[in-house]
PDB file of C-alpha atoms and ligand atoms in Angstrom:
ATOM      1  CA  MET A   1      13.528  85.156 -49.688  1.00 48.00           C
ATOM      2  CA  THR A   2      10.027  84.959 -48.203  1.00 48.00           C
ATOM      3  CA  GLN A   3       9.442  88.011 -46.006  1.00 57.00           C
ATOM      4  CA  ASN A   4       8.519  87.642 -42.341  1.00 85.00           C
ATOM      5  CA  LEU A   5       8.923  83.883 -42.310  1.00 94.00           C
ATOM      6  CA  PRO A   6      11.065  83.103 -39.273  1.00 97.00           C
ATOM      7  CA  TYR A   7      14.019  81.018 -40.286  1.00 98.00           C
ATOM      8  CA  ALA A   8      17.187  79.482 -38.940  1.00 98.00           C
ATOM      9  CA  GLU A   9      20.154  78.001 -40.771  1.00 98.00           C
ATOM     10  CA  VAL A  10      23.104  75.703 -40.509  1.00 98.00           C
ATOM     11  CA  ILE A  11      26.381  77.201 -41.702  1.00 98.00           C
ATOM     12  CA  GLY A  12      29.635  75.519 -42.620  1.00 96.00           C
ATOM     13  CA  ASP A  13      32.070  74.663 -45.391  1.00 96.00           C
ATOM     14  CA  PRO A  14      31.211  72.169 -46.796  1.00 94.00           C
ATOM     15  CA  ILE A  15      27.542  72.139 -45.845  1.00 95.00           C
ATOM     16  CA  ALA A  16      25.756  69.810 -48.306  1.00 93.00           C
ATOM     17  CA  GLN A  17      26.263  66.845 -45.945  1.00 89.00           C
ATOM     18  CA  SER A  18      24.484  68.437 -42.967  1.00 93.00           C
ATOM     19  CA  LYS A  19      21.447  66.571 -41.689  1.00 94.00           C
ATOM     20  CA  SER A  20      20.223  69.557 -39.652  1.00 97.00           C
ATOM     21  CA  PRO A  21      17.780  70.843 -42.318  1.00 98.00           C
ATOM     22  CA  LEU A  22      16.109  67.403 -42.397  1.00 97.00           C
ATOM     23  CA  ILE A  23      15.749  67.315 -38.606  1.00 98.00           C
ATOM     24  CA  HIS A  24      14.481  70.870 -38.106  1.00 98.00           C
ATOM     25  CA  GLY A  25      12.273  70.691 -41.221  1.00 98.00           C
ATOM     26  CA  PHE A  26      10.706  67.463 -39.907  1.00 98.00           C
ATOM     27  CA  TRP A  27       9.863  69.085 -36.555  1.00 98.00           C
ATOM     28  CA  LEU A  28       8.545  72.304 -38.125  1.00 98.00           C
ATOM     29  CA  GLU A  29       6.213  70.276 -40.306  1.00 97.00           C
ATOM     30  CA  LYS A  30       5.034  68.007 -37.472  1.00 98.00           C
ATOM     31  CA  LEU A  31       4.256  71.031 -35.303  1.00 98.00           C
ATOM     32  CA  GLY A  32       2.648  72.912 -38.188  1.00 97.00           C
ATOM     33  CA  LEU A  33       4.880  75.883 -37.335  1.00 96.00           C
ATOM     34  CA  SER A  34       5.397  78.640 -39.815  1.00 94.00           C
ATOM     35  CA  GLY A  35       9.163  78.698 -40.214  1.00 96.00           C
ATOM     36  CA  ASP A  36      12.045  77.505 -42.309  1.00 98.00           C
ATOM     37  CA  TYR A  37      15.462  75.969 -41.700  1.00 98.00           C
ATOM     38  CA  ARG A  38      18.072  76.310 -44.418  1.00 97.00           C
ATOM     39  CA  ARG A  39      21.612  75.404 -45.348  1.00 97.00           C
ATOM     40  CA  ALA A  40      24.073  78.239 -45.904  1.00 98.00           C
ATOM     41  CA  HIS A  41      27.478  77.638 -47.424  1.00 98.00           C
ATOM     42  CA  VAL A  42      29.707  80.095 -45.575  1.00 98.00           C
ATOM     43  CA  LEU A  43      33.450  80.226 -46.225  1.00 98.00           C
ATOM     44  CA  ALA A  44      35.887  81.132 -43.437  1.00 97.00           C
ATOM     45  CA  GLU A  45      36.642  84.505 -45.040  1.00 98.00           C
ATOM     46  CA  GLY A  46      32.913  85.273 -45.275  1.00 98.00           C
ATOM     47  CA  LEU A  47      31.935  84.386 -41.702  1.00 98.00           C
ATOM     48  CA  ALA A  48      32.121  87.895 -40.194  1.00 98.00           C
ATOM     49  CA  ALA A  49      30.132  89.416 -43.078  1.00 98.00           C
ATOM     50  CA  TYR A  50      27.515  86.655 -42.788  1.00 98.00           C
ATOM     51  CA  VAL A  51      27.086  87.299 -39.057  1.00 98.00           C
ATOM     52  CA  ASP A  52      26.829  91.089 -39.588  1.00 97.00           C
ATOM     53  CA  GLU A  53      24.209  90.675 -42.278  1.00 97.00           C
ATOM     54  CA  ARG A  54      22.052  88.243 -40.330  1.00 97.00           C
ATOM     55  CA  ARG A  55      22.287  90.337 -37.173  1.00 95.00           C
ATOM     56  CA  ASN A  56      20.158  92.941 -38.987  1.00 94.00           C
ATOM     57  CA  ASP A  57      17.605  90.467 -40.312  1.00 96.00           C
ATOM     58  CA  PRO A  58      14.667  90.299 -37.863  1.00 95.00           C
ATOM     59  CA  ASP A  59      13.339  87.107 -39.501  1.00 97.00           C
ATOM     60  CA  TRP A  60      16.567  85.238 -38.786  1.00 98.00           C
ATOM     61  CA  ARG A  61      16.316  83.302 -35.521  1.00 98.00           C
ATOM     62  CA  GLY A  62      19.886  82.044 -35.512  1.00 98.00           C
ATOM     63  CA  CYS A  63      22.077  79.285 -36.842  1.00 98.00           C
ATOM     64  CA  ASN A  64      23.764  76.050 -36.077  1.00 98.00           C
ATOM     65  CA  VAL A  65      27.466  76.183 -36.695  1.00 97.00           C
ATOM     66  CA  THR A  66      29.499  73.352 -38.079  1.00 93.00           C
ATOM     67  CA  MET A  67      33.064  72.915 -39.300  1.00 88.00           C
ATOM     68  CA  PRO A  68      35.195  74.966 -39.723  1.00 92.00           C
ATOM     69  CA  HIS A  69      33.459  77.847 -37.882  1.00 95.00           C
ATOM     70  CA  LYS A  70      32.847  76.481 -34.366  1.00 93.00           C
ATOM     71  CA  GLY A  71      35.900  78.288 -33.002  1.00 93.00           C
ATOM     72  CA  ALA A  72      35.939  81.464 -35.116  1.00 96.00           C
ATOM     73  CA  VAL A  73      32.298  82.294 -34.427  1.00 97.00           C
ATOM     74  CA  MET A  74      33.129  82.806 -30.738  1.00 97.00           C
ATOM     75  CA  ASP A  75      34.879  86.088 -31.677  1.00 97.00           C
ATOM     76  CA  LEU A  76      31.718  87.440 -33.312  1.00 98.00           C
ATOM     77  CA  VAL A  77      28.930  86.837 -30.774  1.00 98.00           C
ATOM     78  CA  ASP A  78      28.212  87.256 -27.067  1.00 98.00           C
ATOM     79  CA  ASP A  79      29.192  84.423 -24.746  1.00 98.00           C
ATOM     80  CA  PRO A  80      27.188  84.783 -21.507  1.00 96.00           C
ATOM     81  CA  GLY A  81      27.623  81.089 -20.652  1.00 94.00           C
ATOM     82  CA  ASP A  82      31.422  81.288 -20.905  1.00 94.00           C
ATOM     83  CA  VAL A  83      31.511  78.595 -23.588  1.00 95.00           C
ATOM     84  CA  ARG A  84      34.935  79.765 -24.756  1.00 94.00           C
ATOM     85  CA  ALA A  85      36.561  78.941 -21.432  1.00 92.00           C
ATOM     86  CA  THR A  86      34.914  75.519 -21.145  1.00 91.00           C
ATOM     87  CA  ILE A  87      33.922  73.589 -24.258  1.00 94.00           C
ATOM     88  CA  GLY A  88      35.880  76.037 -26.392  1.00 93.00           C
ATOM     89  CA  ALA A  89      33.532  75.846 -29.384  1.00 92.00           C
ATOM     90  CA  MET A  90      30.031  77.080 -30.252  1.00 95.00           C
ATOM     91  CA  ASN A  91      27.548  75.112 -32.325  1.00 96.00           C
ATOM     92  CA  THR A  92      24.539  77.432 -31.958  1.00 98.00           C
ATOM     93  CA  VAL A  93      23.987  81.178 -32.315  1.00 98.00           C
ATOM     94  CA  VAL A  94      20.635  82.668 -31.330  1.00 98.00           C
ATOM     95  CA  ARG A  95      19.456  86.145 -32.326  1.00 98.00           C
ATOM     96  CA  GLN A  96      17.743  88.061 -29.534  1.00 95.00           C
ATOM     97  CA  PRO A  97      14.860  90.402 -30.477  1.00 91.00           C
ATOM     98  CA  ASP A  98      17.177  93.407 -29.989  1.00 90.00           C
ATOM     99  CA  GLY A  99      19.674  92.008 -32.507  1.00 92.00           C
ATOM    100  CA  ARG A 100      22.136  90.757 -29.897  1.00 96.00           C
ATOM    101  CA  LEU A 101      23.661  87.431 -30.914  1.00 98.00           C
ATOM    102  CA  VAL A 102      24.252  84.870 -28.194  1.00 98.00           C
ATOM    103  CA  GLY A 103      26.400  81.818 -28.794  1.00 98.00           C
ATOM    104  CA  THR A 104      26.081  78.525 -26.990  1.00 97.00           C
ATOM    105  CA  ASN A 105      26.916  74.841 -27.352  1.00 97.00           C
ATOM    106  CA  THR A 106      24.160  72.220 -27.347  1.00 97.00           C
ATOM    107  CA  ASP A 107      26.489  69.275 -28.091  1.00 96.00           C
ATOM    108  CA  ALA A 108      27.249  68.538 -24.429  1.00 96.00           C
ATOM    109  CA  ALA A 109      23.582  68.348 -23.406  1.00 96.00           C
ATOM    110  CA  GLY A 110      22.733  66.491 -26.631  1.00 96.00           C
ATOM    111  CA  PHE A 111      25.438  63.944 -25.867  1.00 97.00           C
ATOM    112  CA  PHE A 112      24.224  63.468 -22.314  1.00 97.00           C
ATOM    113  CA  ALA A 113      20.496  63.181 -23.080  1.00 94.00           C
ATOM    114  CA  PRO A 114      20.543  59.381 -23.739  1.00 95.00           C
ATOM    115  CA  LEU A 115      22.565  58.879 -20.524  1.00 97.00           C
ATOM    116  CA  SER A 116      20.373  60.974 -18.254  1.00 94.00           C
ATOM    117  CA  GLU A 117      18.920  57.905 -16.502  1.00 95.00           C
ATOM    118  CA  VAL A 118      22.316  56.219 -16.049  1.00 97.00           C
ATOM    119  CA  GLU A 119      24.067  56.549 -12.681  1.00 96.00           C
ATOM    120  CA  LEU A 120      27.537  57.723 -13.654  1.00 98.00           C
ATOM    121  CA  ALA A 121      28.693  59.511 -10.491  1.00 98.00           C
ATOM    122  CA  GLY A 122      32.081  58.075  -9.534  1.00 98.00           C
ATOM    123  CA  ALA A 123      32.035  55.611 -12.448  1.00 98.00           C
ATOM    124  CA  PRO A 124      35.179  54.996 -14.516  1.00 98.00           C
ATOM    125  CA  VAL A 125      34.831  56.068 -18.151  1.00 98.00           C
ATOM    126  CA  VAL A 126      36.895  55.922 -21.322  1.00 98.00           C
ATOM    127  CA  VAL A 127      36.761  58.632 -23.983  1.00 98.00           C
ATOM    128  CA  VAL A 128      38.427  58.150 -27.356  1.00 98.00           C
ATOM    129  CA  GLY A 129      39.423  61.425 -29.020  1.00 97.00           C
ATOM    130  CA  ALA A 130      40.482  64.913 -27.970  1.00 95.00           C
ATOM    131  CA  GLY A 131      38.903  67.165 -30.610  1.00 89.00           C
ATOM    132  CA  GLY A 132      35.835  69.389 -30.454  1.00 87.00           C
ATOM    133  CA  ALA A 133      33.347  66.585 -29.839  1.00 92.00           C
ATOM    134  CA  ALA A 134      35.514  65.119 -27.064  1.00 95.00           C
ATOM    135  CA  ARG A 135      35.545  68.509 -25.318  1.00 94.00           C
ATOM    136  CA  ALA A 136      31.735  68.577 -25.260  1.00 96.00           C
ATOM    137  CA  VAL A 137      31.685  64.973 -23.983  1.00 97.00           C
ATOM    138  CA  LEU A 138      34.229  65.690 -21.229  1.00 97.00           C
ATOM    139  CA  PHE A 139      32.320  68.823 -20.190  1.00 96.00           C
ATOM    140  CA  ALA A 140      29.130  66.751 -19.801  1.00 97.00           C
ATOM    141  CA  LEU A 141      30.932  63.926 -17.993  1.00 98.00           C
ATOM    142  CA  ALA A 142      32.490  66.390 -15.546  1.00 97.00           C
ATOM    143  CA  ARG A 143      29.005  67.729 -14.801  1.00 95.00           C
ATOM    144  CA  ALA A 144      27.894  64.119 -14.158  1.00 97.00           C
ATOM    145  CA  ASP A 145      30.721  63.815 -11.644  1.00 98.00           C
ATOM    146  CA  VAL A 146      32.188  60.680 -13.218  1.00 98.00           C
ATOM    147  CA  GLY A 147      35.162  58.917 -11.636  1.00 98.00           C
ATOM    148  CA  HIS A 148      38.475  58.041 -13.299  1.00 98.00           C
ATOM    149  CA  VAL A 149      38.621  59.146 -16.954  1.00 98.00           C
ATOM    150  CA  THR A 150      40.904  57.449 -19.454  1.00 98.00           C
ATOM    151  CA  ILE A 151      41.360  59.444 -22.652  1.00 98.00           C
ATOM    152  CA  LEU A 152      42.716  57.509 -25.608  1.00 98.00           C
ATOM    153  CA  ASN A 153      44.046  59.681 -28.405  1.00 97.00           C
ATOM    154  CA  ARG A 154      46.416  59.518 -31.342  1.00 96.00           C
ATOM    155  CA  SER A 155      48.144  62.685 -30.082  1.00 92.00           C
ATOM    156  CA  PRO A 156      48.427  62.206 -26.301  1.00 91.00           C
ATOM    157  CA  LEU A 157      49.847  65.706 -25.757  1.00 89.00           C
ATOM    158  CA  LYS A 158      46.664  67.274 -27.129  1.00 87.00           C
ATOM    159  CA  ALA A 159      44.596  65.289 -24.645  1.00 92.00           C
ATOM    160  CA  MET A 160      46.729  66.043 -21.571  1.00 90.00           C
ATOM    161  CA  GLY A 161      45.336  69.501 -20.890  1.00 91.00           C
ATOM    162  CA  LEU A 162      41.723  68.379 -21.272  1.00 94.00           C
ATOM    163  CA  LEU A 163      41.569  66.547 -17.947  1.00 94.00           C
ATOM    164  CA  ALA A 164      42.706  69.683 -16.110  1.00 92.00           C
ATOM    165  CA  THR A 165      40.435  71.930 -18.191  1.00 91.00           C
ATOM    166  CA  PHE A 166      37.386  69.991 -17.094  1.00 94.00           C
ATOM    167  CA  GLY A 167      38.589  69.214 -13.554  1.00 94.00           C
ATOM    168  CA  LEU A 168      38.627  65.474 -14.183  1.00 96.00           C
ATOM    169  CA  ARG A 169      40.792  62.793 -12.576  1.00 96.00           C
ATOM    170  CA  GLY A 170      42.375  60.337 -14.947  1.00 97.00           C
ATOM    171  CA  GLU A 171      45.060  59.637 -17.491  1.00 97.00           C
ATOM    172  CA  VAL A 172      45.845  59.877 -21.173  1.00 97.00           C
ATOM    173  CA  CYS A 173      46.854  56.754 -23.081  1.00 96.00           C
ATOM    174  CA  ALA A 174      47.684  55.646 -26.589  1.00 95.00           C
ATOM    175  CA  LEU A 175      44.975  54.214 -28.820  1.00 96.00           C
ATOM    176  CA  ASP A 176      46.302  50.660 -28.498  1.00 95.00           C
ATOM    177  CA  THR A 177      46.160  50.626 -24.676  1.00 96.00           C
ATOM    178  CA  VAL A 178      44.284  47.732 -23.039  1.00 97.00           C
ATOM    179  CA  LEU A 179      40.931  49.123 -21.870  1.00 98.00           C
ATOM    180  CA  PRO A 180      40.218  49.480 -18.151  1.00 98.00           C
ATOM    181  CA  PRO A 181      36.922  47.998 -16.850  1.00 98.00           C
ATOM    182  CA  ALA A 182      34.951  51.185 -17.535  1.00 98.00           C
ATOM    183  CA  ALA A 183      31.207  51.656 -17.079  1.00 98.00           C
ATOM    184  CA  LEU A 184      31.036  53.818 -20.216  1.00 98.00           C
ATOM    185  CA  LEU A 185      33.140  53.905 -23.377  1.00 98.00           C
ATOM    186  CA  VAL A 186      32.622  56.867 -25.711  1.00 98.00           C
ATOM    187  CA  ASN A 187      34.093  57.197 -29.175  1.00 98.00           C
ATOM    188  CA  ALA A 188      34.397  60.941 -29.779  1.00 97.00           C
ATOM    189  CA  SER A 189      37.074  60.558 -32.456  1.00 96.00           C
ATOM    190  CA  SER A 190      36.662  60.394 -36.223  1.00 94.00           C
ATOM    191  CA  LEU A 191      37.744  56.750 -36.229  1.00 97.00           C
ATOM    192  CA  GLY A 192      35.032  54.536 -37.686  1.00 97.00           C
ATOM    193  CA  MET A 193      33.589  57.316 -39.856  1.00 94.00           C
ATOM    194  CA  ASN A 194      33.136  56.643 -43.544  1.00 92.00           C
ATOM    195  CA  GLY A 195      36.510  57.205 -45.185  1.00 93.00           C
ATOM    196  CA  GLN A 196      38.423  56.961 -41.886  1.00 95.00           C
ATOM    197  CA  PRO A 197      40.258  53.982 -40.356  1.00 97.00           C
ATOM    198  CA  PRO A 198      38.148  51.807 -38.031  1.00 96.00           C
ATOM    199  CA  LEU A 199      38.369  52.044 -34.248  1.00 97.00           C
ATOM    200  CA  ASP A 200      39.694  48.619 -33.278  1.00 95.00           C
ATOM    201  CA  LEU A 201      39.427  48.080 -29.533  1.00 97.00           C
ATOM    202  CA  ASP A 202      39.317  44.861 -27.555  1.00 98.00           C
ATOM    203  CA  LEU A 203      36.138  45.332 -25.520  1.00 98.00           C
ATOM    204  CA  SER A 204      36.560  42.218 -23.379  1.00 98.00           C
ATOM    205  CA  PRO A 205      37.817  44.153 -20.273  1.00 98.00           C
ATOM    206  CA  LEU A 206      34.483  46.029 -20.080  1.00 98.00           C
ATOM    207  CA  PRO A 207      31.974  44.746 -17.506  1.00 98.00           C
ATOM    208  CA  GLU A 208      28.760  43.227 -18.852  1.00 97.00           C
ATOM    209  CA  ASP A 209      26.673  46.259 -17.861  1.00 97.00           C
ATOM    210  CA  ALA A 210      28.974  48.724 -19.641  1.00 98.00           C
ATOM    211  CA  ILE A 211      27.582  51.117 -22.247  1.00 98.00           C
ATOM    212  CA  VAL A 212      29.366  51.769 -25.540  1.00 98.00           C
ATOM    213  CA  TYR A 213      28.470  55.113 -27.128  1.00 98.00           C
ATOM    214  CA  ASP A 214      29.701  56.027 -30.603  1.00 98.00           C
ATOM    215  CA  LEU A 215      29.277  59.659 -31.701  1.00 97.00           C
ATOM    216  CA  VAL A 216      29.927  58.705 -35.321  1.00 96.00           C
ATOM    217  CA  TYR A 217      26.657  58.609 -37.282  1.00 91.00           C
ATOM    218  CA  SER A 218      27.949  57.995 -40.766  1.00 90.00           C
ATOM    219  CA  PRO A 219      27.772  55.025 -40.848  1.00 93.00           C
ATOM    220  CA  LEU A 220      25.260  54.610 -38.059  1.00 92.00           C
ATOM    221  CA  GLN A 221      26.172  51.031 -37.265  1.00 95.00           C
ATOM    222  CA  THR A 222      29.924  51.351 -36.734  1.00 97.00           C
ATOM    223  CA  GLY A 223      32.371  48.500 -36.243  1.00 97.00           C
ATOM    224  CA  LEU A 224      32.677  49.578 -32.601  1.00 98.00           C
ATOM    225  CA  LEU A 225      28.925  49.264 -32.019  1.00 98.00           C
ATOM    226  CA  ARG A 226      28.846  45.899 -33.812  1.00 98.00           C
ATOM    227  CA  ALA A 227      31.658  44.655 -31.566  1.00 98.00           C
ATOM    228  CA  ALA A 228      29.849  45.965 -28.471  1.00 98.00           C
ATOM    229  CA  GLU A 229      26.653  44.168 -29.468  1.00 98.00           C
ATOM    230  CA  ALA A 230      28.638  40.987 -30.064  1.00 98.00           C
ATOM    231  CA  HIS A 231      29.830  41.312 -26.436  1.00 97.00           C
ATOM    232  CA  GLY A 232      26.220  41.764 -25.277  1.00 98.00           C
ATOM    233  CA  LEU A 233      26.822  45.398 -24.230  1.00 98.00           C
ATOM    234  CA  ASP A 234      24.295  48.241 -24.379  1.00 98.00           C
ATOM    235  CA  THR A 235      24.967  50.722 -27.159  1.00 98.00           C
ATOM    236  CA  VAL A 236      24.081  54.298 -28.063  1.00 98.00           C
ATOM    237  CA  ASP A 237      24.617  55.515 -31.626  1.00 97.00           C
ATOM    238  CA  GLY A 238      25.477  58.959 -32.975  1.00 96.00           C
ATOM    239  CA  LEU A 239      21.945  59.847 -34.072  1.00 95.00           C
ATOM    240  CA  ASP A 240      20.800  60.158 -30.456  1.00 94.00           C
ATOM    241  CA  MET A 241      23.275  62.990 -29.891  1.00 95.00           C
ATOM    242  CA  LEU A 242      22.607  64.548 -33.279  1.00 95.00           C
ATOM    243  CA  ILE A 243      18.871  64.670 -32.554  1.00 96.00           C
ATOM    244  CA  GLY A 244      19.463  65.722 -28.919  1.00 95.00           C
ATOM    245  CA  GLN A 245      21.646  68.730 -29.772  1.00 96.00           C
ATOM    246  CA  ALA A 246      19.240  69.736 -32.534  1.00 97.00           C
ATOM    247  CA  ALA A 247      16.256  69.570 -30.157  1.00 97.00           C
ATOM    248  CA  LEU A 248      17.821  72.149 -27.837  1.00 97.00           C
ATOM    249  CA  ALA A 249      18.684  74.449 -30.731  1.00 98.00           C
ATOM    250  CA  PHE A 250      15.166  74.081 -32.216  1.00 98.00           C
ATOM    251  CA  GLU A 251      13.592  75.344 -29.022  1.00 97.00           C
ATOM    252  CA  LEU A 252      15.981  78.306 -28.924  1.00 97.00           C
ATOM    253  CA  PHE A 253      15.204  79.204 -32.557  1.00 98.00           C
ATOM    254  CA  PHE A 254      11.470  78.588 -32.754  1.00 97.00           C
ATOM    255  CA  GLY A 255      10.307  78.825 -29.126  1.00 96.00           C
ATOM    256  CA  SER A 256       8.706  75.350 -29.030  1.00 96.00           C
ATOM    257  CA  ALA A 257      10.116  72.012 -27.993  1.00 97.00           C
ATOM    258  CA  PRO A 258      10.208  69.411 -30.800  1.00 97.00           C
ATOM    259  CA  PRO A 259       7.119  67.192 -30.958  1.00 97.00           C
ATOM    260  CA  GLU A 260       7.269  64.018 -28.882  1.00 93.00           C
ATOM    261  CA  GLY A 261       6.733  60.483 -30.112  1.00 93.00           C
ATOM    262  CA  HIS A 262       8.251  60.811 -33.588  1.00 95.00           C
ATOM    263  CA  ASP A 263      11.844  59.743 -32.948  1.00 92.00           C
ATOM    264  CA  ASP A 264      11.581  56.449 -34.852  1.00 93.00           C
ATOM    265  CA  GLU A 265      10.129  58.223 -37.891  1.00 96.00           C
ATOM    266  CA  LEU A 266      12.872  60.856 -37.718  1.00 97.00           C
ATOM    267  CA  ARG A 267      15.619  58.258 -37.371  1.00 95.00           C
ATOM    268  CA  ALA A 268      14.250  56.388 -40.417  1.00 95.00           C
ATOM    269  CA  LEU A 269      14.294  59.659 -42.376  1.00 95.00           C
ATOM    270  CA  LEU A 270      17.891  60.340 -41.370  1.00 94.00           C
ATOM    271  CA  VAL A 271      19.233  56.944 -42.335  1.00 89.00           C
ATOM    272  CA  GLY A 272      17.107  56.661 -45.480  1.00 78.00           C
TER     273      GLY A 272
HETATM  274  P1  NAP B   1      37.930  66.857 -34.609  1.00 57.54           P
HETATM  275  O1  NAP B   1      37.871  68.043 -33.709  1.00 57.54           O
HETATM  276  O2  NAP B   1      38.586  66.967 -35.937  1.00 57.54           O
HETATM  277  O3  NAP B   1      38.677  65.683 -33.758  1.00 57.54           O
HETATM  278  C1  NAP B   1      38.952  64.451 -34.385  1.00 57.54           C
HETATM  279  C2  NAP B   1      39.475  63.454 -33.364  1.00 57.54           C
HETATM  280  O4  NAP B   1      39.653  62.190 -34.038  1.00 57.54           O
HETATM  281  C3  NAP B   1      40.823  63.823 -32.760  1.00 57.54           C
HETATM  282  O5  NAP B   1      40.914  63.296 -31.472  1.00 57.54           O
HETATM  283  C4  NAP B   1      41.804  63.112 -33.717  1.00 57.54           C
HETATM  284  O6  NAP B   1      43.026  62.773 -33.101  1.00 57.54           O
HETATM  285  C5  NAP B   1      41.056  61.832 -34.009  1.00 57.54           C
HETATM  286  N1  NAP B   1      41.444  61.275 -35.306  1.00 57.54           N
HETATM  287  C6  NAP B   1      41.107  61.764 -36.524  1.00 57.54           C
HETATM  288  N2  NAP B   1      41.651  60.997 -37.489  1.00 57.54           N
HETATM  289  C7  NAP B   1      42.355  60.018 -36.844  1.00 57.54           C
HETATM  290  C8  NAP B   1      43.147  58.933 -37.301  1.00 57.54           C
HETATM  291  N3  NAP B   1      43.322  58.687 -38.610  1.00 57.54           N
HETATM  292  N4  NAP B   1      43.720  58.119 -36.383  1.00 57.54           N
HETATM  293  C9  NAP B   1      43.547  58.356 -35.051  1.00 57.54           C
HETATM  294  N5  NAP B   1      42.805  59.378 -34.564  1.00 57.54           N
HETATM  295  C10 NAP B   1      42.220  60.198 -35.461  1.00 57.54           C
HETATM  296  O7  NAP B   1      36.470  66.260 -34.901  1.00 57.54           O
HETATM  297  P2  NAP B   1      35.194  66.346 -33.941  1.00 57.54           P
HETATM  298  O8  NAP B   1      34.388  67.529 -34.322  1.00 57.54           O
HETATM  299  O9  NAP B   1      35.660  66.186 -32.556  1.00 57.54           O
HETATM  300  O10 NAP B   1      34.360  65.062 -34.446  1.00 57.54           O
HETATM  301  C11 NAP B   1      34.767  63.745 -34.089  1.00 57.54           C
HETATM  302  C12 NAP B   1      33.667  62.762 -34.487  1.00 57.54           C
HETATM  303  O11 NAP B   1      32.484  63.024 -33.732  1.00 57.54           O
HETATM  304  C13 NAP B   1      33.251  62.834 -35.954  1.00 57.54           C
HETATM  305  O12 NAP B   1      33.001  61.532 -36.401  1.00 57.54           O
HETATM  306  C14 NAP B   1      31.949  63.618 -35.920  1.00 57.54           C
HETATM  307  O13 NAP B   1      31.078  63.294 -36.994  1.00 57.54           O
HETATM  308  C15 NAP B   1      31.374  63.119 -34.597  1.00 57.54           C
HETATM  309  N6  NAP B   1      30.403  64.049 -34.019  1.00 57.54           N
HETATM  310  C16 NAP B   1      29.134  63.608 -33.847  1.00 57.54           C
HETATM  311  C17 NAP B   1      28.194  64.433 -33.295  1.00 57.54           C
HETATM  312  C18 NAP B   1      26.791  63.921 -33.111  1.00 57.54           C
HETATM  313  O14 NAP B   1      25.881  64.747 -32.893  1.00 57.54           O
HETATM  314  N7  NAP B   1      26.573  62.619 -33.138  1.00 57.54           N
HETATM  315  C19 NAP B   1      28.535  65.745 -32.909  1.00 57.54           C
HETATM  316  C20 NAP B   1      29.852  66.174 -33.087  1.00 57.54           C
HETATM  317  C21 NAP B   1      30.786  65.310 -33.664  1.00 57.54           C
HETATM  318  P3  NAP B   1      44.226  63.857 -32.973  1.00 57.54           P
HETATM  319  O15 NAP B   1      43.876  64.679 -31.764  1.00 57.54           O
HETATM  320  O16 NAP B   1      45.429  63.028 -32.789  1.00 57.54           O
HETATM  321  O17 NAP B   1      44.230  64.653 -34.240  1.00 57.54           O
END
């Protein structure tokens, strides 16, 4: 390992598929910053030892955390933002100069970044899914003070508690429910991902100014987004959130915001 080169990592099992090294490496190069961003294959049984070892490495700035460690890592780091009680999962750990490790979650802000100019207060929304990504989405939507929330999920019971957790008004429905006329539809489930069944929804109840946002980024152009475009609706794809959550983590790791004006180049790199 190069000495004194500040570095951050993404950890998970598996980890080969992670696009984070491409994103952070692109920004480091554009900014001409001296630093590195690596992939680390960390098994569940090795997570505590990994965290202990990195805690004592002054060159290590922190890590992004992906499956299956987003829950377990909360037991190993400080949680000043009370992430455990809200989103319930951490995707970023940052090492403080004194070796203290602080965990946070940049998914919620990354999700919301493309919607920051949209007036959502009081607006009805639909969220598909009730897993980790859906929790980050619901956290952000609660902050935006949205109106009635309809959660569609394969396991309705799992989704029931989420409305109360985030202080939202709404209901939980089965995946084949007729959509309400929502201003925003978010797919935060795995449906539509490569290797998963498609998300087949009839979008015709949505008003013509509705936004359809798919968190899935592999493939980038999902069946849901194609259907939304066919209905003339505005769409947001999963790369916006992926880049948005990475941007917040980058600043925490390397102390500089990502360079502006290179998003198209970065997106081309990520889909290439
Ligand atoms: P997760 O915690 O495993 O949750 C998966 C969700 O999908 C659950 O609601 C699950 O329903 C549902 N689901 C899975 N397989 C299904 C099937 N065959 N039929 C019906 N429902 C099914 O996963 P996650 O971390 O929330 O990730 C969900 C998606 O978001 C993934 O595609 C991931 O790549 C994407 N994501 C994107 C970003 C980004 O930056 N763009 C960030 C995070 C996640 P049950 O509750 O019934 O099991």
